[in-house]
Coordinates of C-alpha atoms in Angstrom, one line a residue:
M1262 CA 0.0 0.0 0.0
K1263 CA 1.1 3.5 -0.9
R1264 CA 0.1 6.6 1.0
E1265 CA 0.7 10.1 -0.3
T1266 CA -0.2 13.2 1.7
D1267 CA 0.1 16.9 0.9
H1268 CA -0.4 18.7 4.1
I1269 CA -1.9 22.1 3.6
E1270 CA -3.0 25.1 5.5
R1271 CA -6.7 24.5 6.2
N1272 CA -9.3 27.1 6.2
D1273 CA -11.7 26.3 9.1
M1274 CA -14.5 27.1 6.7
S1275 CA -13.3 24.9 3.8
K1276 CA -15.4 22.0 2.8
Y1277 CA -13.9 18.8 1.2
T1278 CA -14.9 16.0 -1.1
L1279 CA -13.7 12.5 -1.6
G1280 CA -12.7 11.3 -5.2
I1281 CA -12.0 7.6 -5.7
D1282 CA -10.3 6.6 -8.8
Y1283 CA -10.6 2.8 -9.5
G1284 CA -7.9 1.8 -12.1
T1285 CA -7.0 -1.5 -13.5
L1286 CA -4.6 -2.6 -10.7
S1287 CA -5.3 -0.3 -7.8
A1288 CA -7.7 2.3 -6.4
R1289 CA -6.7 5.8 -5.2
T1290 CA -8.7 8.2 -3.0
V1291 CA -8.1 11.8 -2.7
L1292 CA -9.5 14.3 -0.2
M1293 CA -9.9 17.6 -2.1
N1294 CA -10.4 21.1 -0.7
C1295 CA -13.4 22.6 -2.5
E1296 CA -12.0 26.1 -2.0
D1297 CA -8.8 25.8 -4.0
G1298 CA -8.5 22.1 -5.4
S1299 CA -5.6 21.3 -3.2
V1300 CA -5.3 17.7 -2.0
A1301 CA -5.4 17.3 1.7
A1302 CA -4.3 13.6 1.5
S1303 CA -4.3 10.7 -0.9
S1304 CA -4.0 7.0 -0.4
T1305 CA -3.5 4.1 -2.9
K1306 CA -4.3 0.4 -2.5
A1307 CA -3.4 -2.3 -4.9
Y1308 CA -6.1 -5.0 -5.6
P1309 CA -5.0 -8.2 -3.7
H1310 CA -6.0 -10.5 -6.6
A1311 CA -4.8 -8.0 -9.4
V1312 CA -6.0 -9.0 -12.8
M1313 CA -6.8 -12.7 -13.3
D1314 CA -6.2 -13.5 -17.0
R1315 CA -4.9 -17.1 -16.8
Q1316 CA -6.7 -18.8 -13.9
L1317 CA -8.9 -18.1 -11.0
P1318 CA -7.5 -18.2 -7.4
D1319 CA -8.6 -22.0 -7.2
G1320 CA -6.7 -22.7 -10.4
T1321 CA -9.6 -22.8 -12.8
P1322 CA -8.1 -22.0 -16.2
L1323 CA -9.4 -19.0 -18.3
G1324 CA -9.7 -18.8 -22.0
A1325 CA -7.9 -16.6 -24.3
G1326 CA -8.6 -12.9 -24.0
W1327 CA -10.1 -13.2 -20.5
A1328 CA -9.6 -10.5 -17.8
L1329 CA -11.3 -10.9 -14.5
E1330 CA -11.2 -9.3 -11.1
D1331 CA -12.5 -9.8 -7.6
A1332 CA -15.3 -7.4 -6.5
E1333 CA -14.2 -7.8 -2.9
D1334 CA -11.0 -6.2 -3.8
Y1335 CA -12.8 -2.9 -4.6
V1336 CA -14.5 -3.0 -1.2
I1337 CA -11.1 -3.6 0.6
A1338 CA -9.6 -0.6 -1.4
L1339 CA -12.5 1.7 -0.5
K1340 CA -12.4 1.1 3.2
E1341 CA -8.7 1.3 3.6
T1342 CA -8.0 4.4 1.3
V1343 CA -10.8 6.4 2.7
R1344 CA -9.9 5.7 6.3
N1345 CA -6.3 6.5 5.4
V1346 CA -7.0 10.0 4.0
M1347 CA -9.2 10.9 6.8
R1348 CA -6.6 9.9 9.3
E1349 CA -3.7 11.5 7.6
S1350 CA -5.4 14.7 6.7
G1351 CA -6.8 15.5 10.1
V1352 CA -9.9 17.0 8.4
P1353 CA -13.0 16.6 10.7
K1354 CA -15.5 14.2 9.0
E1355 CA -18.2 16.9 9.4
D1356 CA -16.3 19.0 6.8
V1357 CA -16.6 16.2 4.2
I1358 CA -19.7 16.9 2.0
G1359 CA -19.7 14.3 -0.8
L1360 CA -18.0 11.3 -2.4
S1361 CA -17.8 10.2 -6.0
I1362 CA -16.3 7.2 -7.8
D1363 CA -14.7 6.8 -11.2
F1364 CA -14.1 3.3 -12.5
T1365 CA -12.6 1.5 -15.5
S1366 CA -15.4 0.7 -17.9
C1367 CA -17.1 -1.4 -19.0
T1368 CA -16.2 -3.5 -15.9
V1369 CA -19.3 -5.6 -15.1
V1370 CA -20.4 -7.1 -11.7
A1371 CA -23.1 -9.8 -11.7
A1372 CA -24.8 -9.4 -8.3
D1373 CA -27.7 -10.8 -6.4
E1374 CA -30.7 -8.9 -4.8
Q1375 CA -28.6 -8.5 -1.4
K1376 CA -26.0 -6.5 -3.4
R1377 CA -23.4 -9.4 -3.3
A1378 CA -21.2 -10.1 -6.2
L1379 CA -21.9 -13.6 -7.3
S1380 CA -18.2 -14.4 -7.1
S1381 CA -18.4 -14.0 -3.4
L1382 CA -20.9 -16.9 -3.0
T1383 CA -19.3 -20.2 -2.4
Q1384 CA -21.4 -22.1 -5.0
F1385 CA -20.4 -19.8 -7.8
R1386 CA -16.6 -19.2 -7.1
P1387 CA -15.3 -22.0 -9.4
N1388 CA -17.3 -20.4 -12.3
P1389 CA -15.4 -17.7 -14.2
H1390 CA -18.5 -16.0 -15.4
A1391 CA -19.4 -15.2 -11.7
W1392 CA -16.3 -13.0 -11.5
V1393 CA -16.0 -9.4 -12.5
K1394 CA -15.4 -9.0 -16.3
L1395 CA -12.8 -6.3 -16.4
W1396 CA -12.9 -3.5 -19.1
K1397 CA -10.3 -5.3 -21.2
H1398 CA -11.9 -8.8 -21.1
H1399 CA -11.9 -9.8 -24.9
G1400 CA -13.4 -13.2 -24.3
A1401 CA -16.7 -11.9 -25.8
Q1402 CA -15.3 -11.1 -29.2
A1403 CA -17.6 -13.7 -30.8
Q1404 CA -20.7 -12.1 -29.2
A1405 CA -19.4 -8.7 -30.4
D1406 CA -19.1 -10.1 -33.9
E1407 CA -22.6 -11.5 -33.8
I1408 CA -24.1 -8.1 -32.6
N1409 CA -22.2 -6.3 -35.3
E1410 CA -23.5 -8.7 -38.0
L1411 CA -27.0 -8.1 -36.8
L1412 CA -26.7 -4.3 -36.7
T1413 CA -25.1 -4.3 -40.1
R1414 CA -27.8 -6.5 -41.6
K1415 CA -30.4 -4.1 -40.1
G1416 CA -28.6 -1.0 -41.5
M1417 CA -28.2 0.4 -38.0
I1418 CA -24.4 -0.1 -37.4
D1419 CA -23.6 3.6 -38.3
D1420 CA -26.2 5.0 -35.9
P1421 CA -24.3 7.3 -33.3
R1422 CA -25.1 5.0 -30.4
Y1423 CA -23.3 2.1 -32.1
G1424 CA -20.4 4.0 -33.6
G1425 CA -19.8 1.7 -36.7
A1426 CA -18.8 -1.3 -34.6
I1427 CA -19.4 -2.9 -31.2
S1428 CA -16.4 -3.7 -29.1
P1429 CA -16.2 -6.9 -26.9
E1430 CA -15.5 -4.5 -24.1
L1431 CA -19.1 -3.2 -24.0
L1432 CA -21.8 -4.4 -21.6
L1433 CA -24.0 -6.4 -24.1
P1434 CA -21.4 -8.6 -25.5
K1435 CA -20.2 -9.5 -22.0
V1436 CA -23.8 -10.2 -20.8
L1437 CA -24.6 -12.2 -23.9
Q1438 CA -21.5 -14.4 -23.3
V1439 CA -22.7 -15.1 -19.9
L1440 CA -26.1 -16.1 -21.1
R1441 CA -24.6 -18.4 -23.7
E1442 CA -21.7 -20.0 -21.8
A1443 CA -23.1 -20.0 -18.1
P1444 CA -26.9 -19.6 -18.1
E1445 CA -26.9 -20.5 -14.4
I1446 CA -25.0 -17.4 -13.7
Y1447 CA -27.3 -15.2 -15.9
Q1448 CA -30.3 -16.6 -14.0
A1449 CA -28.8 -16.1 -10.6
A1450 CA -27.8 -12.4 -11.4
Y1451 CA -30.4 -10.1 -10.0
V1452 CA -28.6 -7.3 -12.0
F1453 CA -25.5 -6.8 -14.2
L1454 CA -23.9 -3.5 -13.1
E1455 CA -20.9 -1.4 -13.9
A1456 CA -18.5 -1.9 -11.0
G1457 CA -18.9 1.9 -10.0
D1458 CA -22.7 1.5 -10.0
W1459 CA -22.4 -1.6 -7.8
L1460 CA -20.3 0.4 -5.3
T1461 CA -22.8 3.4 -5.3
W1462 CA -25.6 0.9 -4.7
N1463 CA -23.9 -0.4 -1.7
L1464 CA -23.1 3.0 -0.3
T1465 CA -26.5 4.5 -0.7
G1466 CA -28.9 1.5 -1.0
E1467 CA -30.2 3.2 -4.2
L1468 CA -30.0 0.9 -7.2
K1469 CA -29.3 3.7 -9.9
R1470 CA -26.9 3.7 -12.8
S1471 CA -24.5 6.2 -14.2
G1472 CA -25.7 7.9 -17.3
N1473 CA -22.2 8.4 -18.4
M1474 CA -21.4 4.7 -18.3
A1475 CA -24.7 3.7 -19.8
A1476 CA -24.3 6.1 -22.6
Y1477 CA -20.8 5.1 -23.5
K1478 CA -20.8 1.4 -22.7
A1479 CA -24.4 0.1 -22.8
M1480 CA -25.7 1.8 -25.9
W1481 CA -28.2 3.9 -23.9
T1482 CA -29.6 7.2 -25.0
P1483 CA -32.0 9.5 -23.0
E1484 CA -34.3 9.6 -26.0
D1485 CA -34.6 5.9 -26.8
G1486 CA -33.2 4.0 -23.7
Y1487 CA -31.3 0.8 -24.4
I1488 CA -31.1 -1.3 -27.5
S1489 CA -34.7 -2.3 -28.6
K1490 CA -36.2 -5.5 -27.5
D1491 CA -36.7 -6.7 -31.0
L1492 CA -33.1 -6.6 -31.6
L1493 CA -32.3 -8.4 -28.4
L1494 CA -34.8 -11.2 -29.2
E1495 CA -33.0 -11.6 -32.6
L1496 CA -29.8 -12.0 -30.9
D1497 CA -31.1 -14.6 -28.4
P1498 CA -34.6 -15.2 -27.0
G1499 CA -33.0 -15.4 -23.5
L1500 CA -32.5 -11.8 -23.5
D1501 CA -36.2 -11.1 -23.4
K1502 CA -36.2 -9.6 -19.9
L1503 CA -32.7 -8.2 -20.0
I1504 CA -33.6 -4.6 -19.8
E1505 CA -36.5 -4.9 -17.3
E1506 CA -34.7 -7.2 -14.9
K1507 CA -31.1 -7.4 -15.4
L1508 CA -30.5 -3.8 -16.3
R1509 CA -33.0 -2.4 -13.8
G1510 CA -32.2 0.9 -12.2
E1511 CA -32.9 4.6 -12.8
I1512 CA -30.3 6.5 -14.9
C1513 CA -28.5 9.3 -13.1
P1514 CA -26.7 12.1 -15.1
A1515 CA -23.0 13.0 -14.8
G1516 CA -22.6 15.4 -11.9
G1517 CA -25.8 14.3 -10.3
C1518 CA -26.5 13.0 -6.8
I1519 CA -27.2 9.2 -6.9
G1520 CA -28.1 9.1 -3.2
H1521 CA -26.7 9.6 0.3
L1522 CA -24.3 7.6 2.4
T1523 CA -26.0 5.1 4.7
Q1524 CA -25.4 4.9 8.4
E1525 CA -23.7 1.6 8.0
W1526 CA -21.2 2.7 5.5
A1527 CA -20.6 6.0 7.2
K1528 CA -19.4 3.9 10.2
E1529 CA -17.3 1.7 8.0
L1530 CA -15.6 4.7 6.3
G1531 CA -15.4 7.2 9.2
L1532 CA -17.7 9.7 7.6
M1533 CA -20.9 11.5 8.3
P1534 CA -24.1 9.7 7.2
G1535 CA -26.1 11.5 4.6
I1536 CA -23.3 13.1 2.5
A1537 CA -23.9 13.2 -1.2
I1538 CA -22.8 10.3 -3.3
G1539 CA -22.3 11.3 -6.9
A1540 CA -23.1 9.1 -10.0
S1541 CA -20.1 7.0 -11.0
I1542 CA -18.2 8.0 -14.0
I1543 CA -15.7 6.3 -16.4
D1544 CA -12.2 6.8 -15.0
S1545 CA -10.7 8.5 -18.1
H1546 CA -13.8 10.7 -18.3
A1547 CA -13.3 12.0 -14.8
G1548 CA -9.9 13.2 -16.0
M1549 CA -11.6 15.8 -18.2
P1550 CA -12.5 18.2 -15.3
G1551 CA -9.6 17.0 -13.4
S1552 CA -7.4 18.3 -16.3
G1553 CA -9.3 21.5 -16.5
I1554 CA -10.9 20.7 -19.9
C1555 CA -14.2 22.6 -20.1
R1556 CA -14.2 24.2 -23.5
K1557 CA -14.0 23.1 -27.2
G1558 CA -10.5 22.8 -28.9
Q1559 CA -8.9 21.0 -26.0
M1560 CA -8.2 17.3 -26.6
M1561 CA -7.7 15.3 -23.5
L1562 CA -5.2 12.5 -23.8
V1563 CA -4.7 10.0 -20.9
L1564 CA -1.5 8.1 -21.3
G1565 CA -1.3 5.0 -18.9
T1566 CA -1.6 1.3 -19.3
S1567 CA -3.9 2.1 -22.3
S1568 CA -5.0 5.5 -23.5
V1569 CA -8.2 7.5 -23.8
E1570 CA -8.9 10.5 -26.0
L1571 CA -11.7 12.9 -25.4
L1572 CA -12.9 16.1 -27.3
L1573 CA -15.9 18.5 -26.5
S1574 CA -18.1 18.9 -29.6
D1575 CA -21.4 20.7 -30.6
Q1576 CA -22.4 17.7 -32.7
P1577 CA -22.9 13.9 -31.9
Y1578 CA -20.5 11.7 -33.9
A1579 CA -19.7 8.0 -34.0
A1580 CA -17.7 6.1 -36.5
H1581 CA -14.6 3.9 -36.5
G1582 CA -14.5 3.3 -32.8
V1583 CA -15.2 7.1 -32.0
V1584 CA -18.4 7.5 -29.9
G1585 CA -20.3 10.5 -28.7
A1586 CA -24.0 10.3 -29.0
V1587 CA -25.4 11.7 -25.7
K1588 CA -25.1 15.3 -24.9
G1589 CA -23.9 16.2 -21.4
A1590 CA -22.7 12.6 -20.6
I1591 CA -19.4 14.0 -19.3
M1592 CA -19.6 17.8 -19.4
P1593 CA -23.0 19.7 -19.4
G1594 CA -23.9 21.3 -22.7
Y1595 CA -21.5 19.3 -24.9
Y1596 CA -21.2 16.1 -26.7
S1597 CA -18.0 14.4 -25.7
L1598 CA -16.2 12.4 -28.4
E1599 CA -14.3 9.5 -27.0
A1600 CA -11.8 6.8 -28.4
G1601 CA -8.8 5.1 -27.2
I1602 CA -5.9 2.7 -27.7
A1603 CA -6.1 -0.7 -25.9
A1604 CA -2.4 -0.7 -25.0
I1605 CA 0.1 1.9 -24.3
G1606 CA 2.2 1.5 -21.2
D1607 CA 1.2 -2.2 -21.3
M1608 CA 2.8 -2.5 -24.7
Y1609 CA 5.9 -0.6 -23.7
G1610 CA 6.2 -2.7 -20.6
C1611 CA 5.6 -6.0 -22.4
F1612 CA 8.5 -5.3 -24.8
A1613 CA 10.9 -4.0 -22.1
D1614 CA 10.1 -7.0 -19.7
G1615 CA 10.1 -9.7 -22.3
Y1616 CA 12.2 -8.8 -25.4
V1617 CA 15.3 -6.9 -24.3
P1618 CA 18.6 -8.8 -23.8
S1619 CA 20.2 -9.2 -20.5
A1620 CA 23.1 -6.9 -21.5
Y1621 CA 20.7 -4.0 -21.4
E1622 CA 19.5 -4.9 -17.9
K1623 CA 23.0 -4.9 -16.7
E1624 CA 23.7 -1.6 -18.3
A1625 CA 20.6 -0.2 -16.8
A1626 CA 21.5 -1.4 -13.3
Q1627 CA 25.0 0.0 -13.6
K1628 CA 23.5 3.5 -14.4
G1629 CA 21.0 3.2 -11.6
Q1630 CA 18.2 3.1 -14.2
N1631 CA 15.3 0.9 -15.0
L1632 CA 15.0 -0.6 -18.5
H1633 CA 12.4 2.0 -19.7
Q1634 CA 14.8 4.8 -18.7
L1635 CA 17.7 3.2 -20.5
L1636 CA 15.7 2.4 -23.7
S1637 CA 14.3 6.0 -23.7
E1638 CA 17.8 7.4 -23.3
K1639 CA 19.0 5.4 -26.3
A1640 CA 15.8 5.9 -28.4
A1641 CA 16.1 9.7 -27.8
L1642 CA 19.4 9.7 -29.8
L1643 CA 17.5 8.4 -32.9
A1644 CA 15.9 10.9 -35.4
P1645 CA 12.4 10.3 -36.7
G1646 CA 12.4 7.5 -39.4
E1647 CA 16.0 6.7 -38.8
S1648 CA 15.4 3.1 -37.6
G1649 CA 13.5 2.2 -40.8
L1650 CA 10.8 0.5 -38.6
L1651 CA 7.0 0.8 -38.6
A1652 CA 4.7 -0.7 -36.0
L1653 CA 1.0 -1.2 -35.5
D1654 CA 0.0 -0.6 -31.8
W1655 CA -2.6 -3.4 -31.6
W1656 CA -0.9 -5.6 -29.0
N1657 CA -4.3 -5.7 -27.1
G1658 CA -6.6 -5.4 -30.0
N1659 CA -7.6 -2.3 -31.9
K1660 CA -10.3 0.3 -31.0
T1661 CA -9.8 2.7 -33.9
P1662 CA -10.6 2.3 -36.7
Y1663 CA -11.6 -1.4 -36.6
V1664 CA -13.0 -2.1 -33.1
N1665 CA -11.7 -5.5 -33.0
G1666 CA -10.1 -7.4 -30.0
D1667 CA -8.8 -10.1 -32.2
L1668 CA -6.3 -7.9 -34.0
S1669 CA -2.6 -7.9 -32.9
G1670 CA 0.6 -6.1 -33.3
V1671 CA 2.6 -5.7 -36.5
L1672 CA 6.4 -4.7 -36.8
I1673 CA 8.0 -4.2 -40.2
G1674 CA 11.4 -3.1 -41.3
L1675 CA 13.5 -5.4 -39.2
T1676 CA 17.1 -6.2 -40.2
L1677 CA 20.0 -8.0 -38.7
Q1678 CA 21.2 -4.5 -37.4
T1679 CA 18.0 -3.6 -35.6
K1680 CA 18.4 -2.6 -32.0
P1681 CA 16.1 -2.8 -29.1
E1682 CA 15.9 0.9 -28.6
E1683 CA 14.8 1.2 -32.3
I1684 CA 12.0 -1.2 -31.7
Y1685 CA 11.1 0.7 -28.5
R1686 CA 10.9 4.0 -30.2
A1687 CA 8.8 2.4 -33.1
L1688 CA 6.2 1.3 -30.6
I1689 CA 6.0 4.7 -29.0
E1690 CA 5.7 6.2 -32.5
A1691 CA 3.0 3.6 -33.3
T1692 CA 0.9 4.8 -30.3
A1693 CA 1.3 8.4 -31.4
Y1694 CA 0.2 7.4 -34.9
G1695 CA -2.8 5.6 -33.4
T1696 CA -3.6 8.7 -31.5
R1697 CA -3.3 11.0 -34.4
M1698 CA -5.7 8.7 -36.4
I1699 CA -8.2 9.2 -33.5
M1700 CA -7.6 13.0 -33.6
E1701 CA -8.3 13.2 -37.3
E1702 CA -11.5 11.1 -36.8
F1703 CA -12.6 13.6 -34.2
M1704 CA -12.1 16.4 -36.6
K1705 CA -14.3 14.8 -39.2
S1706 CA -17.1 15.7 -36.9
G1707 CA -16.4 19.4 -37.5
A1708 CA -14.6 19.9 -34.3
Q1709 CA -11.2 21.5 -34.0
V1710 CA -8.1 20.5 -32.0
D1711 CA -6.0 23.4 -30.9
E1712 CA -4.1 21.9 -28.1
V1713 CA -3.7 18.6 -26.3
I1714 CA -3.7 18.2 -22.5
V1715 CA -2.1 15.1 -21.2
S1716 CA -2.4 13.2 -17.9
G1717 CA -1.8 9.7 -16.7
G1718 CA 1.2 7.8 -15.4
I1719 CA 3.5 8.0 -18.4
P1720 CA 3.9 11.8 -18.8
E1721 CA 5.7 12.0 -15.3
K1722 CA 8.0 9.1 -16.1
N1723 CA 8.9 9.4 -19.8
P1724 CA 9.5 12.8 -21.5
L1725 CA 10.4 11.0 -24.8
V1726 CA 6.8 9.8 -25.2
L1727 CA 5.5 13.5 -24.9
R1728 CA 8.1 14.7 -27.3
I1729 CA 7.2 12.1 -29.9
F1730 CA 3.5 12.6 -29.4
T1731 CA 3.9 16.4 -29.8
D1732 CA 5.7 16.1 -33.0
V1733 CA 3.4 13.5 -34.5
L1734 CA 0.3 15.2 -33.4
N1735 CA 1.8 18.6 -34.6
R1736 CA 0.0 20.4 -31.7
P1737 CA 1.0 22.1 -28.5
V1738 CA 1.0 19.6 -25.5
K1739 CA 0.2 20.7 -22.0
I1740 CA 0.4 18.7 -18.9
S1741 CA -2.1 18.4 -16.1
A1742 CA -0.5 19.8 -12.8
S1743 CA -1.7 16.7 -10.9
D1744 CA -0.8 13.1 -11.4
Q1745 CA -4.2 12.4 -9.9
T1746 CA -6.4 14.0 -12.5
A1747 CA -9.1 11.1 -12.5
A1748 CA -9.5 11.1 -8.7
L1749 CA -9.5 15.0 -8.6
G1750 CA -12.2 14.9 -11.3
S1751 CA -14.2 12.6 -9.3
A1752 CA -13.9 14.9 -6.3
M1753 CA -15.1 17.7 -8.5
Y1754 CA -18.1 15.6 -9.5
A1755 CA -18.7 15.0 -5.8
A1756 CA -18.6 18.7 -5.3
A1757 CA -21.3 19.2 -7.9
A1758 CA -23.4 16.4 -6.4
A1759 CA -23.2 18.1 -3.0
G1760 CA -24.3 21.5 -4.4
K1761 CA -23.3 25.0 -3.7
E1762 CA -25.3 25.3 -0.6
A1763 CA -23.3 22.5 1.1
G1764 CA -20.1 24.2 0.1
G1765 CA -19.6 22.6 -3.4
Y1766 CA -20.5 23.8 -6.8
E1767 CA -23.5 24.3 -9.1
S1768 CA -22.0 22.2 -11.8
V1769 CA -18.9 20.2 -12.6
A1770 CA -17.9 22.7 -15.2
E1771 CA -17.9 25.4 -12.6
A1772 CA -15.9 23.2 -10.3
A1773 CA -13.4 22.4 -13.1
Q1774 CA -12.9 26.2 -14.0
A1775 CA -12.3 27.0 -10.3
L1776 CA -10.1 24.1 -9.3
A1777 CA -8.1 22.5 -12.1
R1778 CA -4.5 23.4 -12.8
L1779 CA -1.9 22.9 -15.6
K1780 CA 1.8 22.8 -15.4
E1781 CA 3.6 25.9 -16.8
E1782 CA 5.8 23.8 -19.2
V1783 CA 4.4 23.4 -22.8
Y1784 CA 5.7 21.0 -25.5
L1785 CA 5.8 22.6 -28.9
P1786 CA 6.1 20.6 -32.1
D1787 CA 9.5 20.6 -33.9
A1788 CA 8.5 21.6 -37.5
A1789 CA 11.2 19.3 -39.2
H1790 CA 10.2 16.3 -37.0
A1791 CA 6.6 17.0 -37.6
Q1792 CA 7.2 17.0 -41.5
T1793 CA 8.9 13.7 -41.3
Y1794 CA 6.0 12.2 -39.2
D1795 CA 3.5 13.3 -41.6
Q1796 CA 5.2 11.1 -44.2
L1797 CA 5.5 8.2 -41.7
F1798 CA 2.0 8.6 -40.5
S1799 CA 0.8 8.2 -44.1
L1800 CA 2.6 4.9 -44.2
Y1801 CA 1.1 3.9 -40.8
C1802 CA -2.3 4.4 -42.2
E1803 CA -1.4 2.4 -45.3
L1804 CA 0.0 -0.4 -43.2
A1805 CA -3.2 -0.3 -41.0
G1806 CA -5.3 -0.7 -44.2
L1807 CA -3.4 -3.7 -45.2
F1808 CA -4.6 -5.5 -42.0
D1809 CA -8.2 -4.4 -42.2
P1810 CA -10.1 -7.5 -40.8
K1811 CA -12.6 -7.1 -43.6
K1812 CA -9.9 -7.6 -46.1
T1813 CA -7.6 -10.2 -44.4
R1814 CA -8.0 -12.8 -41.6
I1815 CA -4.2 -13.1 -41.1
L1816 CA -4.1 -11.5 -37.6
S1817 CA -7.2 -13.0 -36.2
E1818 CA -6.4 -16.5 -37.5
L1819 CA -2.8 -16.3 -36.0
K1820 CA -4.3 -15.2 -32.7
A1821 CA -6.8 -18.0 -32.8
G1822 CA -4.0 -20.5 -33.2
R1823 CA -2.3 -19.5 -30.0

């Protein structure tokens, strides 16, 4: 467990909110001062079971593309981190007015009527489908393909709510997989919930759902609700009561108050009962107010294990893995276009951990560096295009433009002289090209991108990544002043849920304008490098086109043979 505390001079009149950021491997809680956005204390807890992608704790094997977690780990992290920040900060519990959660999404919990995750029940623990299906669970690719085929046949696939293709990471493919492969789990589930909604249900006793998560991950719109029953019945007659029974729960808008903390949970967390609990929100989306993005022209880029790109727009848009069909789903008054890359830090780490010769490890140790630092140092000496390498960043599937979890990475241009740092740089460049492809798709909606604001774990650790992204995107890049933007954003949503009279804010936009900060340093593109990268980006697009899954089955068949 890691604890981080920023002791600040506290105004006795200040009110505070808690933002809890649930990531892929850990949860972080911050206690934010609603007066100036400063962090009174923060605490991080790693999930005891981490990500299960090969087997369950009892040894039950998992299939290819599976990624599961234990819902009880989320409860452990919640209790421990909230108690820590309250103890470390010294803030009286009476001054805490709200709490809000962000979560990886779509991360699905199957729960019974007593709010218990099915994986916590003895009779279901050996069944993989009873456990939480993490956002990056790609075991439902076959179900996603089936949904895509149906929507294409009906001429509906390009509707904004579907975005041109359905990813296996969304709610419906995951639920359909449960129905097909473990009908006993489907029947036992009182509800299928986003993990964030499962937690707010426990905290408040109110079974309500995040409008943000429903809009982006469950194909819900305020005008039409969920996908029609006719379409569900064509997929499988067993989905007949999916919406009425398994997806029950009122939809609550982003920044709204989903309920109030119960006496039981107030005692567990060391807080006052009755404080506002905000609607949960997707972790990367919480980073939008946390980074200070509240106007058009600013593209948010989260660089972590994966990446997420967001852009405010006046128009809805959905195509090639970009979605943005519900106005106000993240920021009031705007459509928010979203896309992402399934592996950024995960891909860099996979290469550094598994493909670099031992001589590099020894050199890094002698210099007091880790492998990433050494590879980055060597890669920084290379000019754009010098290595002659080009890669596709699909090591964990592709979101844009093909929305296909069965696609995999490609590396071309290898010679007998190729060095590890050249491959490392090519992988970084590939993720920058993938991000540029997303940016250009955003701009097809009519929106403009004037600057990029970056957050996540990588910007603090690897300046080379920011340098390359700046040149490839050919836009000024600014960095969030906090490395806790998602948690801070959640705390801002909590301030909006609590409201101005309680010491919070009237809206999340107002909170973001008042509280978010950027670093003074700005990365500006190098004109010569940008010109070279324009040419390399065109080659990247050509290479991506060669592996369009509608044109070739090479990548999917190779992956299926593993």
